[in-house]
mmCIF file of C-alpha atoms and ligand atoms in Angstrom:
data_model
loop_
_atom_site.group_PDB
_atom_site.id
_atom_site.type_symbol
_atom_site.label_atom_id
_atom_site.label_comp_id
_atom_site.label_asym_id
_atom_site.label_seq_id
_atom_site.Cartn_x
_atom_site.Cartn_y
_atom_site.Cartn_z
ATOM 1 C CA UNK A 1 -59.916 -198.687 160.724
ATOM 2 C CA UNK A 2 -63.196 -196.709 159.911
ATOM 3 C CA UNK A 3 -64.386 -195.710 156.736
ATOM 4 C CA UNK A 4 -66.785 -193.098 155.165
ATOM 5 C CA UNK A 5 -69.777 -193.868 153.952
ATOM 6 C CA UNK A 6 -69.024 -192.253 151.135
ATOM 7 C CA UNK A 7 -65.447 -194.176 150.261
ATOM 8 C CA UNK A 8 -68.013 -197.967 150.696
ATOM 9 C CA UNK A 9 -70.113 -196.699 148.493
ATOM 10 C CA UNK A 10 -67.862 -195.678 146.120
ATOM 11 C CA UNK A 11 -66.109 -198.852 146.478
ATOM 12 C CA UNK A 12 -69.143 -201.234 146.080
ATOM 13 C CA UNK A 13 -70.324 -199.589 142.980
ATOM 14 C CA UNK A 14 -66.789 -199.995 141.163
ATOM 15 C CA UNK A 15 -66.593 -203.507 141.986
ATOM 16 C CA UNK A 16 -69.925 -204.419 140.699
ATOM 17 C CA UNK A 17 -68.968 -202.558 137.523
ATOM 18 C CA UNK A 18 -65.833 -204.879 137.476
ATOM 19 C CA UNK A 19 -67.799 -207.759 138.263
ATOM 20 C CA UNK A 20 -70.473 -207.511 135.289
ATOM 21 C CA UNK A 21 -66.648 -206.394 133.065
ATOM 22 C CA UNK A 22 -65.071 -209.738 133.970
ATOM 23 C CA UNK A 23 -68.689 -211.495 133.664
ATOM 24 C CA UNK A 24 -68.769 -210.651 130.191
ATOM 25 C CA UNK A 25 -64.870 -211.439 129.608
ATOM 26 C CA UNK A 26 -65.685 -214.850 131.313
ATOM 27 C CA UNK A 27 -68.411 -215.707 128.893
ATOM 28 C CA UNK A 28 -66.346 -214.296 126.003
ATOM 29 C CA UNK A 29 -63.543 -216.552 126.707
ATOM 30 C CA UNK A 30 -65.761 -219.326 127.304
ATOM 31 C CA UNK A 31 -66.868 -219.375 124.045
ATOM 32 C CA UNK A 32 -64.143 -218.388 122.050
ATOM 33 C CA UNK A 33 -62.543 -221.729 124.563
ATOM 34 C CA UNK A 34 -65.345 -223.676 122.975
ATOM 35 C CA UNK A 35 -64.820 -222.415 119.492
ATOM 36 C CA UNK A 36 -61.295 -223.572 119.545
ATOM 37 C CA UNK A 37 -62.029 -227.086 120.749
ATOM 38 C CA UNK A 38 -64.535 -227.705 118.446
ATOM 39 C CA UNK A 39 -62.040 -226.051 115.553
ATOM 40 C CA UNK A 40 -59.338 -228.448 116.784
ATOM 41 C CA UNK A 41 -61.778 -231.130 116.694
ATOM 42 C CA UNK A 42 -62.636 -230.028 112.620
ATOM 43 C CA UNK A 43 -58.938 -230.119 112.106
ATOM 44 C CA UNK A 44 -57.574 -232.665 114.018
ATOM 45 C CA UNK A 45 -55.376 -230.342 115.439
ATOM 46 C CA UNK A 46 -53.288 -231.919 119.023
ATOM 47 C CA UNK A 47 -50.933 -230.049 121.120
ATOM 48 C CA UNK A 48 -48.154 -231.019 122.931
ATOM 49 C CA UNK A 49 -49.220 -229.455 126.315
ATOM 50 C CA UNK A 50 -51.565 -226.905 127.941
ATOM 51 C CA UNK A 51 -48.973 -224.494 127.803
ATOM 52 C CA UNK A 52 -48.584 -224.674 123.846
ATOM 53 C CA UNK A 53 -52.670 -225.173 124.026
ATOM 54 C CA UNK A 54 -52.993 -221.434 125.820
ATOM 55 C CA UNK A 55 -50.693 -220.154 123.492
ATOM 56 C CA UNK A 56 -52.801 -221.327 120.155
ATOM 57 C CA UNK A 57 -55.590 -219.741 121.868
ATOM 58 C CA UNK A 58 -54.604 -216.827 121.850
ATOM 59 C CA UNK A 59 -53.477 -216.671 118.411
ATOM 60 C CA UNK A 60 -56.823 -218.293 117.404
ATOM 61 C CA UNK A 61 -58.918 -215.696 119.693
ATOM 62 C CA UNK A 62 -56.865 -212.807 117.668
ATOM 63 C CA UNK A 63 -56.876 -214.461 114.382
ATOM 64 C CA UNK A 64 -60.706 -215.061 114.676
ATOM 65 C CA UNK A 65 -61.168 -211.071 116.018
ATOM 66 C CA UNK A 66 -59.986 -210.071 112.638
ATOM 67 C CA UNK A 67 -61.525 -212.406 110.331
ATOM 68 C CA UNK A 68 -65.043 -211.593 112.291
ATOM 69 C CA UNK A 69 -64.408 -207.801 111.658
ATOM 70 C CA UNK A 70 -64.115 -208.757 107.700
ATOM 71 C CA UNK A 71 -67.075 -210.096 107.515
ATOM 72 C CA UNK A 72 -69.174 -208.193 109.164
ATOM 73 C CA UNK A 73 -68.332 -205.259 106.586
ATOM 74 C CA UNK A 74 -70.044 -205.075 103.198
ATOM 75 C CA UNK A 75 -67.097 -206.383 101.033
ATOM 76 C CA UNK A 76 -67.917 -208.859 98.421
ATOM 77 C CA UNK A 77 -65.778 -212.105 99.980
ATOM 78 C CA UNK A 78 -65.850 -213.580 103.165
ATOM 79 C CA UNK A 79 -63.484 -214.951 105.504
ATOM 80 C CA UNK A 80 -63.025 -218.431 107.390
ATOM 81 C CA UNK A 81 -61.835 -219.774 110.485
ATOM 82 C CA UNK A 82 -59.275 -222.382 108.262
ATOM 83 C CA UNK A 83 -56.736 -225.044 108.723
ATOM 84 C CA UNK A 84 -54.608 -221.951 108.920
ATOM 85 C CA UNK A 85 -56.888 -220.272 112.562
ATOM 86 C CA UNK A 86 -54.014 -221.146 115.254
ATOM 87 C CA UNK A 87 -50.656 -219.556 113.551
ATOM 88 C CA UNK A 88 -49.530 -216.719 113.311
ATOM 89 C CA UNK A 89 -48.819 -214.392 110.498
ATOM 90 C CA UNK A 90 -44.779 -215.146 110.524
ATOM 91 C CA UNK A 91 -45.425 -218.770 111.240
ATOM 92 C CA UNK A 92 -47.595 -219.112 108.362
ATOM 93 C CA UNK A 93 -45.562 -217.143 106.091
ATOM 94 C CA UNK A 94 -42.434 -219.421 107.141
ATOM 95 C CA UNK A 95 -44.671 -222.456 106.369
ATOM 96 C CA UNK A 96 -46.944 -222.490 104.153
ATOM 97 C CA UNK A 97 -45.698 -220.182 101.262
ATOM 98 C CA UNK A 98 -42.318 -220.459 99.720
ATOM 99 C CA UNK A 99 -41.788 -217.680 97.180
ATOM 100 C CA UNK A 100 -38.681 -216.025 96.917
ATOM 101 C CA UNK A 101 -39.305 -212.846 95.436
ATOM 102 C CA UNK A 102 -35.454 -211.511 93.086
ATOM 103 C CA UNK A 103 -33.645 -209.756 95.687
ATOM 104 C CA UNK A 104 -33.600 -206.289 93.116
ATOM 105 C CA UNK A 105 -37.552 -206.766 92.319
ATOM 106 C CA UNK A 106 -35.989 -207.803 88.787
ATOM 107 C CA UNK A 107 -36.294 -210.874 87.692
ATOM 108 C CA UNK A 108 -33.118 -210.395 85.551
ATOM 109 C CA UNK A 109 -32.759 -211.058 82.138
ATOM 110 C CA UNK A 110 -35.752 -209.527 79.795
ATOM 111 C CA UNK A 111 -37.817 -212.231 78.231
ATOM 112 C CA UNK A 112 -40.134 -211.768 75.019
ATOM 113 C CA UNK A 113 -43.600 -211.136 75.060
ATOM 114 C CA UNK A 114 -45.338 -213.193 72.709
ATOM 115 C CA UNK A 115 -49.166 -211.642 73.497
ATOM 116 C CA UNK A 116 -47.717 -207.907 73.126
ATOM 117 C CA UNK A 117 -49.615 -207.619 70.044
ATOM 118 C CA UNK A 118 -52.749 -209.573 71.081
ATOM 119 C CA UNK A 119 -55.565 -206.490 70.970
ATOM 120 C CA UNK A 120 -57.726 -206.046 74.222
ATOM 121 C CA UNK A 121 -60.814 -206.002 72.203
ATOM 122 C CA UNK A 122 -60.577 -209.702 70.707
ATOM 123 C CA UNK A 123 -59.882 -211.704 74.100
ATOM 124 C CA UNK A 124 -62.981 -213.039 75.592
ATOM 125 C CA UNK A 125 -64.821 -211.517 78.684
ATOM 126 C CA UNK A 126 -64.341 -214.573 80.420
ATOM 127 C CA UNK A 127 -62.104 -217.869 80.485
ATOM 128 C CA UNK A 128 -61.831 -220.854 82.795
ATOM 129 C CA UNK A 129 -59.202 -223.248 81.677
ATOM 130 C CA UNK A 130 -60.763 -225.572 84.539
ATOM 131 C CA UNK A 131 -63.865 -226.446 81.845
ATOM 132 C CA UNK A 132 -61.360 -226.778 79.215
ATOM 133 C CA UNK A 133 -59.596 -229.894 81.146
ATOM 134 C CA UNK A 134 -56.211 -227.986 81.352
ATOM 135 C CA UNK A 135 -55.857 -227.856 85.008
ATOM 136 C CA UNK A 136 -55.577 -230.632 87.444
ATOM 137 C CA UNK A 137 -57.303 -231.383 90.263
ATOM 138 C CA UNK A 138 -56.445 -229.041 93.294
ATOM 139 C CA UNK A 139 -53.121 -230.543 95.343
ATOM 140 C CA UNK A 140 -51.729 -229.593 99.017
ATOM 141 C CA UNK A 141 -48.208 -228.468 99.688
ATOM 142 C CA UNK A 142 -48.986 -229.313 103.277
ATOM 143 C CA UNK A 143 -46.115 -227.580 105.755
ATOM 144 C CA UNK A 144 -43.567 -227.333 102.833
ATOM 145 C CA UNK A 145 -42.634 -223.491 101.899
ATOM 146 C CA UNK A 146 -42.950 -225.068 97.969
ATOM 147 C CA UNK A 147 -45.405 -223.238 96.870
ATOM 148 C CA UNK A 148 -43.060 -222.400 93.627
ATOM 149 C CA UNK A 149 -42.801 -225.578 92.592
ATOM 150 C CA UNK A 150 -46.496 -225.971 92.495
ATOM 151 C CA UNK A 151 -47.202 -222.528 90.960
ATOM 152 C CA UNK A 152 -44.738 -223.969 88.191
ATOM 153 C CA UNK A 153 -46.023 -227.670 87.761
ATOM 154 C CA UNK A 154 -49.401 -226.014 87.244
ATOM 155 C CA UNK A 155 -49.193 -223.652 84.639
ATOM 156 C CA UNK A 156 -46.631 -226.613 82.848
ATOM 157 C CA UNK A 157 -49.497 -229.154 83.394
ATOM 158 C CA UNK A 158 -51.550 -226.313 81.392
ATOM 159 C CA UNK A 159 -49.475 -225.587 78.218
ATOM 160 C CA UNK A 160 -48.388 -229.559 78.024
ATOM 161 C CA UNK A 161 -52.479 -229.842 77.436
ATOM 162 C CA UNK A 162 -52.944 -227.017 74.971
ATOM 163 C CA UNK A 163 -49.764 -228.550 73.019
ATOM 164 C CA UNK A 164 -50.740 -231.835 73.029
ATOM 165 C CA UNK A 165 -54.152 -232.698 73.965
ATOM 166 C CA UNK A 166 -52.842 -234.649 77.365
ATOM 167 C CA UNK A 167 -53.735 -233.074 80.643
ATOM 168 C CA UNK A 168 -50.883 -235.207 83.075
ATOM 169 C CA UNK A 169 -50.738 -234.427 86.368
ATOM 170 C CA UNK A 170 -47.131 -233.740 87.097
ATOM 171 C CA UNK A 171 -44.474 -233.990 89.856
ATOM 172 C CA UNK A 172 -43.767 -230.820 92.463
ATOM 173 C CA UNK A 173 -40.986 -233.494 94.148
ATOM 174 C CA UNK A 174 -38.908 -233.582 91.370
ATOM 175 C CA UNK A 175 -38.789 -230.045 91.898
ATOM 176 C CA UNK A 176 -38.154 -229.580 95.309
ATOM 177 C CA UNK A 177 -35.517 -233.059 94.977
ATOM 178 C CA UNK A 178 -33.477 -232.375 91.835
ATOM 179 C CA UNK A 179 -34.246 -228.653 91.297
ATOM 180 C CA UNK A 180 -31.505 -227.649 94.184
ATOM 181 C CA UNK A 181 -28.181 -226.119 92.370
ATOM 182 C CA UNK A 182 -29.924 -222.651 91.924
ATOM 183 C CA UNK A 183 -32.310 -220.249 94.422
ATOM 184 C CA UNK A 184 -34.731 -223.017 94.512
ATOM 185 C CA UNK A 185 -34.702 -224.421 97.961
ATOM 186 C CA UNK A 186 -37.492 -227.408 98.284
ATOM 187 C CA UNK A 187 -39.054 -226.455 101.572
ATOM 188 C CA UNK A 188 -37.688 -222.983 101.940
ATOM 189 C CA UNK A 189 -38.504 -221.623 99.082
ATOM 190 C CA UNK A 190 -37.922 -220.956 95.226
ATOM 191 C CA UNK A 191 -38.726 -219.383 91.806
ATOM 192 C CA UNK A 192 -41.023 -220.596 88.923
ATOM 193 C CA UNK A 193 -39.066 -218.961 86.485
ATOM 194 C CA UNK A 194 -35.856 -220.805 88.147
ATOM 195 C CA UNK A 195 -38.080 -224.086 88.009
ATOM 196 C CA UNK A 196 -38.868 -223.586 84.287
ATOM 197 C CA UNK A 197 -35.225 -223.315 83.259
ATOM 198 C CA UNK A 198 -34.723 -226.138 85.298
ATOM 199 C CA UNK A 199 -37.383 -228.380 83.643
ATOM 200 C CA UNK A 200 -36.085 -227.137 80.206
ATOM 201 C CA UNK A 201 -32.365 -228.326 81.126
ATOM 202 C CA UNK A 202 -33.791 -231.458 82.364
ATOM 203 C CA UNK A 203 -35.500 -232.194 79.264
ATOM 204 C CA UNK A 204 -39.019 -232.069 81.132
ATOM 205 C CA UNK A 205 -40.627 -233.714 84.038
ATOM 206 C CA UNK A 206 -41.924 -236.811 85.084
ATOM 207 C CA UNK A 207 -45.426 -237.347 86.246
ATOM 208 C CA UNK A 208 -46.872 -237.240 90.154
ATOM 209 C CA UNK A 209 -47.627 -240.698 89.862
ATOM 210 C CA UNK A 210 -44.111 -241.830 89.224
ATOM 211 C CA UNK A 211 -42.134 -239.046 91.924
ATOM 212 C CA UNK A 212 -45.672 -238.519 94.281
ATOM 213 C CA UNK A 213 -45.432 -235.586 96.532
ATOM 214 C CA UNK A 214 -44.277 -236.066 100.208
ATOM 215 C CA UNK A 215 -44.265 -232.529 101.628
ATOM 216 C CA UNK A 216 -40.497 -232.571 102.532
ATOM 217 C CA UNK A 217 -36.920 -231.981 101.370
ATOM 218 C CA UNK A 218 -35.496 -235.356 99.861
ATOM 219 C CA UNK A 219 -32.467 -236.267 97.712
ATOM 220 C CA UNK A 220 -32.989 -236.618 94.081
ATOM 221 C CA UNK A 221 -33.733 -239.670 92.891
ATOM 222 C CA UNK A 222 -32.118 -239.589 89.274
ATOM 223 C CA UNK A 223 -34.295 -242.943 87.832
ATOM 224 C CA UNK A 224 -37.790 -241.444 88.829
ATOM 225 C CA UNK A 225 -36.273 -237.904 87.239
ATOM 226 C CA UNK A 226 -35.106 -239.440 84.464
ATOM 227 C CA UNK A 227 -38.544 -240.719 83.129
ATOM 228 C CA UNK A 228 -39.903 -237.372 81.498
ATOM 229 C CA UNK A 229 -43.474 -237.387 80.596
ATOM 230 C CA UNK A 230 -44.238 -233.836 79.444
ATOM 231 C CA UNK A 231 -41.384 -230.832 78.267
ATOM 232 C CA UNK A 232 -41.826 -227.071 77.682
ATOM 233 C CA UNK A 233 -39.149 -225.330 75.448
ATOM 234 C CA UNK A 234 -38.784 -222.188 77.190
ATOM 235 C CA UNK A 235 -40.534 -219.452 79.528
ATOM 236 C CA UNK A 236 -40.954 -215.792 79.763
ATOM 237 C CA UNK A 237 -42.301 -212.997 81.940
ATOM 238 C CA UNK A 238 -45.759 -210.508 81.515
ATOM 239 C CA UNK A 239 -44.954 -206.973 81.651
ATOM 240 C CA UNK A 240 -44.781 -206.248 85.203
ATOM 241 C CA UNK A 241 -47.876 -204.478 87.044
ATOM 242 C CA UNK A 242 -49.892 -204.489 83.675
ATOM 243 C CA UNK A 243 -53.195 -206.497 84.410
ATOM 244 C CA UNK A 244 -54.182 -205.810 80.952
ATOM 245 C CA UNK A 245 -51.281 -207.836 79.770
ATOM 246 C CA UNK A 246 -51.749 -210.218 81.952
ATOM 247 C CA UNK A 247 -54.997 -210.800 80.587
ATOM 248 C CA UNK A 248 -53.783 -212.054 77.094
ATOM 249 C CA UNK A 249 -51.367 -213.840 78.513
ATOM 250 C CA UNK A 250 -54.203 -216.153 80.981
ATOM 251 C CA UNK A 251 -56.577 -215.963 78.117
ATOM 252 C CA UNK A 252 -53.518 -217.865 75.907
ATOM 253 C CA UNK A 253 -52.838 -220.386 79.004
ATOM 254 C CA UNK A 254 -52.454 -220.497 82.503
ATOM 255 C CA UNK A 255 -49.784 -218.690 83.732
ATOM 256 C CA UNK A 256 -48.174 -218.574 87.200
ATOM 257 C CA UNK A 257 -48.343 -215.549 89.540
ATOM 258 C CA UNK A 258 -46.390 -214.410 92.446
ATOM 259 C CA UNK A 259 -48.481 -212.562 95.254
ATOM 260 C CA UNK A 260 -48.561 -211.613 99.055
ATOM 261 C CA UNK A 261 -50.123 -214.990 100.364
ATOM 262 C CA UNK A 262 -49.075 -214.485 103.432
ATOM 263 C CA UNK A 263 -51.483 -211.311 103.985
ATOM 264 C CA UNK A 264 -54.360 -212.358 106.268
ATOM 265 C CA UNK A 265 -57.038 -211.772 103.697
ATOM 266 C CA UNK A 266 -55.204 -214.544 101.312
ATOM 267 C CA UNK A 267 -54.659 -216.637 103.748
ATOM 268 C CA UNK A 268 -58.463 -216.714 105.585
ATOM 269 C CA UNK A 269 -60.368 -216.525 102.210
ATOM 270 C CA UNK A 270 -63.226 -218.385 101.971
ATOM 271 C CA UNK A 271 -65.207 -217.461 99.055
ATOM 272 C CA UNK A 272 -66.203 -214.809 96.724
ATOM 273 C CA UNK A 273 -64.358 -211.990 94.929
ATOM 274 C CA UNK A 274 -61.682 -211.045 96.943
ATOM 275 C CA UNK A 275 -60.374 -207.221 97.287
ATOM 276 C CA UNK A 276 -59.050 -204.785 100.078
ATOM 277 C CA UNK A 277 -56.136 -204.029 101.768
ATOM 278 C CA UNK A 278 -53.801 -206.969 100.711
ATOM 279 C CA UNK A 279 -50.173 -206.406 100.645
ATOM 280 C CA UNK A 280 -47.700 -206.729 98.205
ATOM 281 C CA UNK A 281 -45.034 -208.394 99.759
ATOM 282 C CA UNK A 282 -44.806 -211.223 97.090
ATOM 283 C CA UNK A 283 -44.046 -214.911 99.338
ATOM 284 C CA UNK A 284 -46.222 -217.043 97.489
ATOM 285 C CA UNK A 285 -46.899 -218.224 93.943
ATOM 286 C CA UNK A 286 -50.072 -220.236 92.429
ATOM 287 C CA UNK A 287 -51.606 -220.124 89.153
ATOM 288 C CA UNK A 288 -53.748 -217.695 87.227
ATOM 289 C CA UNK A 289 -56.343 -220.761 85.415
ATOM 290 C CA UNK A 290 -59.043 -217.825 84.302
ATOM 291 C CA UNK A 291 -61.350 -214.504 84.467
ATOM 292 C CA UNK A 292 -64.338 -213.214 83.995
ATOM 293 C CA UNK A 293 -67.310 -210.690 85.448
ATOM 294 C CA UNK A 294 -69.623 -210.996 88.211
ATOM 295 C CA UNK A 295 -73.195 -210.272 87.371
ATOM 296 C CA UNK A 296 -72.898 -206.836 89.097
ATOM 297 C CA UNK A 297 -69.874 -205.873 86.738
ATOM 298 C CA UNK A 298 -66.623 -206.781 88.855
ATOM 299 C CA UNK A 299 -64.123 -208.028 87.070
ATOM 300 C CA UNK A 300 -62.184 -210.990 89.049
ATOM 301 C CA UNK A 301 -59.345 -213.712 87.856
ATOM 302 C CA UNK A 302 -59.617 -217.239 89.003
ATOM 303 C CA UNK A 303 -56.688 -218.401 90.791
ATOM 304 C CA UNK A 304 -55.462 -221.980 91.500
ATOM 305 C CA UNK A 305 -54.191 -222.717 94.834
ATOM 306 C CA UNK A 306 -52.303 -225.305 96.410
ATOM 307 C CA UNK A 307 -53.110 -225.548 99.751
ATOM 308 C CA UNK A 308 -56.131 -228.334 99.730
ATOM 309 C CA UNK A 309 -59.892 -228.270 99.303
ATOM 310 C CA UNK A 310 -60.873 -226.476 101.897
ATOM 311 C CA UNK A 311 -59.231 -223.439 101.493
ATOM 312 C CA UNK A 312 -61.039 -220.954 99.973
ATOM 313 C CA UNK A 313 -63.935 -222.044 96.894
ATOM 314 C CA UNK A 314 -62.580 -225.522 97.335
ATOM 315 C CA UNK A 315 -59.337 -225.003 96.669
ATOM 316 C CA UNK A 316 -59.300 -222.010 94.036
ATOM 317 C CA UNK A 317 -59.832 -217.924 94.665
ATOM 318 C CA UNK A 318 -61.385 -215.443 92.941
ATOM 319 C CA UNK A 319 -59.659 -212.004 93.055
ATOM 320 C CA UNK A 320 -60.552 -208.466 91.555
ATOM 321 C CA UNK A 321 -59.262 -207.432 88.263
ATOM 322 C CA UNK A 322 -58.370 -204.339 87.080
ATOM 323 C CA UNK A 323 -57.585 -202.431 90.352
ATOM 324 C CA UNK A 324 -56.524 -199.065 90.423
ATOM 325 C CA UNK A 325 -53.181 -200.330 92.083
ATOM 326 C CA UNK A 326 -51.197 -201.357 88.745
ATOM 327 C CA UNK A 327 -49.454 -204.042 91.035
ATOM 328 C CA UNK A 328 -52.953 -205.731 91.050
ATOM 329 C CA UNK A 329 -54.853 -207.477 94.067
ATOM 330 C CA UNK A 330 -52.038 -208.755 96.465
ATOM 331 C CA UNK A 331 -49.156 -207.686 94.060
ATOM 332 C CA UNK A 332 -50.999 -210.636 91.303
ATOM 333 C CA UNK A 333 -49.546 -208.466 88.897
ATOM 334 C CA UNK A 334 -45.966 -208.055 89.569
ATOM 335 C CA UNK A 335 -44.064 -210.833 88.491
ATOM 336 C CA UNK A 336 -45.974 -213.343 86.404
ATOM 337 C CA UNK A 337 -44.976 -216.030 84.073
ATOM 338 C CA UNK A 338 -45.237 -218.795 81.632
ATOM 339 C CA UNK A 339 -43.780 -221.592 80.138
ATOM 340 C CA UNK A 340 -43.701 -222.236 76.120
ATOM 341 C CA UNK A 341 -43.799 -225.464 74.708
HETATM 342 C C1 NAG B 401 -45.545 -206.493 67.929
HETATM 343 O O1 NAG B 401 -45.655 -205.538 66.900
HETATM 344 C C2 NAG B 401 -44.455 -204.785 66.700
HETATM 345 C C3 NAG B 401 -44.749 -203.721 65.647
HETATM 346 O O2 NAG B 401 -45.306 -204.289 64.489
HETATM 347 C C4 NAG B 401 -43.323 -205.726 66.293
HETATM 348 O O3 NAG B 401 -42.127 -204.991 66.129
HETATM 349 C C5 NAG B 401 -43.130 -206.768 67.368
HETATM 350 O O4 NAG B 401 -42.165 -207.705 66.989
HETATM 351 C C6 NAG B 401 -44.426 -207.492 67.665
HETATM 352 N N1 NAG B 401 -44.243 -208.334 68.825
HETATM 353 C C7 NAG B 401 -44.631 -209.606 68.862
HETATM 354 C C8 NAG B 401 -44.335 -210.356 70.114
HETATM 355 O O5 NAG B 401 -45.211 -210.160 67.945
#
């Protein structure tokens, strides 16, 4: 076989391009190899096999591609490699959120408003029910899709404090035990307003220390439920996609919000005001605990979570206010509610 000069040449100069190509892939996946070891290390995180271990790789290397494009923009919030780094978005959504948002978008029967009259121009500029001892310390569903029962549970624990002075941290398991005739589904999924009629029928709820949380579907156990230690006497909804109401109603109490935490901005937040692209697929629900305005004028709520510490500003999320999307941030203002005791 003979050659041309011309055909070597051509052929040595597109394999040293390839060469110095794969070089660089090499070092890439090298390091985005070592990143993921020392994340698993940070989260304890153990896989059954290499195979599943390739697999999470890739998701991580993909996962960690987008949150490093966030933050190397100019947006006012940053991103994080979490707990959450090695799943993928329908994983996570399956997982770790747990709304189930009215099959019609309606959330059925019309409830009162009792804020409609509140005017704008009294409510505060800001309000953090945190420094007013009305919300409990931050709690972890772990890999339960309850999120609804501790959206529900938190703004309870909130009005049981401005009604009677107690703040008592309450019990998500009763919830996801004995709150099972309805749509509310434990693990997969449920409804605050479902899980306020509930606790109203029951004649309240008992406390975590009496039913603690175990992050799974159990049967009821009827003498833990029957030891009630705080009641609410009914619930109703904000006007839908109206931030403004929204804010009388959080500036009255905490209230509970639905929202799309499944997006990938939620779910990698690490800390300060979040805004952007979110969806509005609602799948999640926590609790609205407060607002207020950055020194450089954006407006933001405070939002408790309930997936751990280390999420986000150790546990909680600030999220722009007043967006020109009447839905609000992540569909915040869509479907939110509170309980009246
Ligand atoms: C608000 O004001 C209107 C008009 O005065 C009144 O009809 C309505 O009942 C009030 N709503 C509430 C919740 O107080």
């Amino acid at each position: 076989m003979a050659y041309s000069p011309g055909f070597l040449v051509a052929i040595i100069v597109c394999a040293c391009a390839l060469s110095a190509q794969a070089a660089r892939d090499l070092a890439e996946d090298r390091s985005i190899v070592a990143r993921h070891e020392e994340w698993m290390a940070k989260y304890g995180r153990v896989y059954n096999d290499d195979a599943e271990k390739a697999r999470r790789l890739e998701v991580f290397k993909a996962n960690v591609a987008f949150i490093e494009s966030v933050n190397s923009g100019t947006d006012k919030f940053w991103l994080e490699a979490n707990q959450f780094a090695d799943i993928s978005e329908e994983e996570f959504k399956a997982t770790y959120t747990g709304y189930k948002a009215p099959v019609s978008g309606n959330k059925g029967k019309p409830t009162g408003f009792k804020y409609a009259n509140v005017s704008l121009d009294v409510l505060p500029t800001s309000v953090d029910w945190r420094t007013k001892g009305a919300v409990t310390p931050i709690k972890d569903q772990g890999q339960c899709g309850c999120c609804w029962a501790f959206s529900t549970v938190g703004s309870v624990e909130g009005i049981v404090k401005l009604s009677t002075g107690k703040l008592i941290s309450l019990s998500e398991q009763e919830l996801v035990d004995c709150d099972v005739d309805g749509m509310d589904q434990g693990c997969e999924g449920g409804l605050m307003d479902n899980a306020f009629e509930f606790i109203i029928d029951n004649g309240g709820l008992t406390t975590e220390g009496n039913y603690p949380y175990t992050g799974t579907d159990g049967s009821c156990n009827s003498n833990k439920e029957s030891k009630s230690a705080a009641s609410i006497t009914g619930y109703e909804d904000v006007p839908a996609n109206d931030e403004a109401s929204l804010q009388k109603a959080v500036a009255a109490q905490p209230v509970s919000i639905a929202l799309d935490g499944g997006d990938n901005l939620f779910r990698f937040y690490k800390g300060g005001i979040l805004s952007g692209d979110c969806g509005t697929e609602l799948d999640h629900g926590i609790v609205a605990v407060g607002y207020g305005v950055a020194g450089d004028g954006t407006k933001y709520w405070v939002m408790k979570n309930s997936w751990g510490t280390t999420w986000g500003e150790k546990g909680f999320i600030r999220m722009k206010r007043d967006i020109a999307d009447e839905q609000g941030l992540c569909g915040l203002a869509m479907q939110p509610s509170y309980p009246t005791a």
